Amino acid sequence: MNVWIVLTCLDSEQFVTAHLTEKGAYLTAIEDVVEYLGVCEEYFESPEDEEEYPEWKRQILHRMTRLELSHIYSDWCERLWDNYEYSTGIEETRLQP
């Protein structure tokens, strides 16, 4: 059985979550990045400013496909390039009996 693992490292501490679907892994990873960056309504100076960022609202993300989420995750990860204390990744693996 294939599972997807979200690996997160914050200040040298590692966190791992396992997901039965790739979509679930992307949702978790995006939400974690958004939380780490402190993205919320007050994060943006104007509605135009928010349009320059990848989607971040949970209710909208949950309606998206796995492929759409993979692009959004990638876009958010690009915004982490200078955050050396935080890293994240998604890996597919198999559960062994």
mmCIF file of C-alpha atoms in Angstrom:
data_model
loop_
_atom_site.group_PDB
_atom_site.id
_atom_site.type_symbol
_atom_site.label_atom_id
_atom_site.label_comp_id
_atom_site.label_asym_id
_atom_site.label_seq_id
_atom_site.Cartn_x
_atom_site.Cartn_y
_atom_site.Cartn_z
ATOM 1 C CA MET A 1 0.000 0.000 0.000
ATOM 2 C CA ASN A 2 1.399 3.394 -0.987
ATOM 3 C CA VAL A 3 1.428 6.212 1.555
ATOM 4 C CA TRP A 4 2.745 9.768 1.402
ATOM 5 C CA ILE A 5 4.956 11.189 4.117
ATOM 6 C CA VAL A 6 5.235 14.897 4.941
ATOM 7 C CA LEU A 7 8.665 15.584 6.433
ATOM 8 C CA THR A 8 9.112 18.900 8.227
ATOM 9 C CA CYS A 9 12.189 20.207 9.994
ATOM 10 C CA LEU A 10 11.916 23.261 12.244
ATOM 11 C CA ASP A 11 14.869 24.452 14.300
ATOM 12 C CA SER A 12 16.542 21.017 13.989
ATOM 13 C CA GLU A 13 13.407 19.195 15.210
ATOM 14 C CA GLN A 14 11.819 16.783 12.759
ATOM 15 C CA PHE A 15 8.113 16.115 12.357
ATOM 16 C CA VAL A 16 6.532 13.428 10.196
ATOM 17 C CA THR A 17 2.943 12.760 9.187
ATOM 18 C CA ALA A 18 1.707 9.845 7.061
ATOM 19 C CA HIS A 19 -1.203 10.124 4.617
ATOM 20 C CA LEU A 20 -3.244 7.589 2.675
ATOM 21 C CA THR A 21 -3.630 10.027 -0.237
ATOM 22 C CA GLU A 22 -1.214 12.333 -1.976
ATOM 23 C CA LYS A 23 -3.841 15.075 -1.834
ATOM 24 C CA GLY A 24 -3.984 14.754 1.960
ATOM 25 C CA ALA A 25 -0.202 15.098 2.149
ATOM 26 C CA TYR A 26 -0.255 18.248 0.017
ATOM 27 C CA LEU A 27 -3.061 19.776 2.076
ATOM 28 C CA THR A 28 -1.150 19.141 5.312
ATOM 29 C CA ALA A 29 2.128 20.451 3.915
ATOM 30 C CA ILE A 30 0.550 23.630 2.502
ATOM 31 C CA GLU A 31 -1.286 24.329 5.753
ATOM 32 C CA ASP A 32 1.950 23.837 7.690
ATOM 33 C CA VAL A 33 3.909 26.232 5.455
ATOM 34 C CA VAL A 34 1.122 28.823 5.637
ATOM 35 C CA GLU A 35 1.045 28.517 9.428
ATOM 36 C CA TYR A 36 4.834 28.790 9.675
ATOM 37 C CA LEU A 37 4.839 31.954 7.546
ATOM 38 C CA GLY A 38 1.937 33.423 9.549
ATOM 39 C CA VAL A 39 -0.293 33.893 6.520
ATOM 40 C CA CYS A 40 -3.775 35.157 7.412
ATOM 41 C CA GLU A 41 -6.063 37.986 6.308
ATOM 42 C CA GLU A 42 -3.857 40.557 8.076
ATOM 43 C CA TYR A 43 -0.749 39.208 6.310
ATOM 44 C CA PHE A 44 -1.639 41.089 3.132
ATOM 45 C CA GLU A 45 -1.593 44.854 2.831
ATOM 46 C CA SER A 46 -4.293 44.884 0.133
ATOM 47 C CA PRO A 47 -6.443 42.482 -1.920
ATOM 48 C CA GLU A 48 -4.056 43.047 -4.838
ATOM 49 C CA ASP A 49 -1.146 41.964 -2.637
ATOM 50 C CA GLU A 50 -2.949 38.714 -1.821
ATOM 51 C CA GLU A 51 -3.405 37.962 -5.536
ATOM 52 C CA GLU A 52 0.393 37.721 -5.938
ATOM 53 C CA TYR A 53 0.564 34.820 -3.496
ATOM 54 C CA PRO A 54 -0.436 31.188 -4.004
ATOM 55 C CA GLU A 55 -3.827 30.150 -2.630
ATOM 56 C CA TRP A 56 -3.837 29.670 1.127
ATOM 57 C CA LYS A 57 -7.463 29.496 2.252
ATOM 58 C CA ARG A 58 -8.337 26.053 3.560
ATOM 59 C CA GLN A 59 -11.878 25.845 2.139
ATOM 60 C CA ILE A 60 -10.599 26.642 -1.367
ATOM 61 C CA LEU A 61 -7.619 24.276 -1.111
ATOM 62 C CA HIS A 62 -9.872 21.346 -0.164
ATOM 63 C CA ARG A 63 -11.813 21.720 -3.427
ATOM 64 C CA MET A 64 -8.663 21.491 -5.557
ATOM 65 C CA THR A 65 -7.168 18.460 -7.267
ATOM 66 C CA ARG A 66 -3.922 16.785 -6.277
ATOM 67 C CA LEU A 67 -2.204 18.302 -9.315
ATOM 68 C CA GLU A 68 -3.383 21.825 -8.490
ATOM 69 C CA LEU A 69 -2.223 21.367 -4.896
ATOM 70 C CA SER A 70 1.206 20.160 -6.028
ATOM 71 C CA HIS A 71 1.729 23.435 -7.913
ATOM 72 C CA ILE A 72 0.537 25.526 -4.966
ATOM 73 C CA TYR A 73 2.822 23.587 -2.607
ATOM 74 C CA SER A 74 5.736 24.197 -4.950
ATOM 75 C CA ASP A 75 4.928 27.924 -5.104
ATOM 76 C CA TRP A 76 4.801 28.191 -1.315
ATOM 77 C CA CYS A 77 8.090 26.281 -0.991
ATOM 78 C CA GLU A 78 9.771 28.821 -3.268
ATOM 79 C CA ARG A 79 8.867 31.483 -0.712
ATOM 80 C CA LEU A 80 10.838 29.540 1.924
ATOM 81 C CA TRP A 81 14.217 29.825 0.194
ATOM 82 C CA ASP A 82 15.681 32.097 2.886
ATOM 83 C CA ASN A 83 14.109 30.348 5.903
ATOM 84 C CA TYR A 84 16.982 28.093 6.881
ATOM 85 C CA GLU A 85 15.385 26.973 10.143
ATOM 86 C CA TYR A 86 12.363 25.478 8.309
ATOM 87 C CA SER A 87 12.170 22.881 5.548
ATOM 88 C CA THR A 88 9.475 20.577 4.247
ATOM 89 C CA GLY A 89 9.116 17.774 1.732
ATOM 90 C CA ILE A 90 6.706 15.090 0.564
ATOM 91 C CA GLU A 91 7.832 11.532 -0.173
ATOM 92 C CA GLU A 92 5.924 8.511 -1.396
ATOM 93 C CA THR A 93 6.680 5.173 0.230
ATOM 94 C CA ARG A 94 5.092 1.784 0.797
ATOM 95 C CA LEU A 95 3.813 0.229 3.995
ATOM 96 C CA GLN A 96 5.467 -3.096 4.602
ATOM 97 C CA PRO A 97 3.715 -6.041 6.287
#
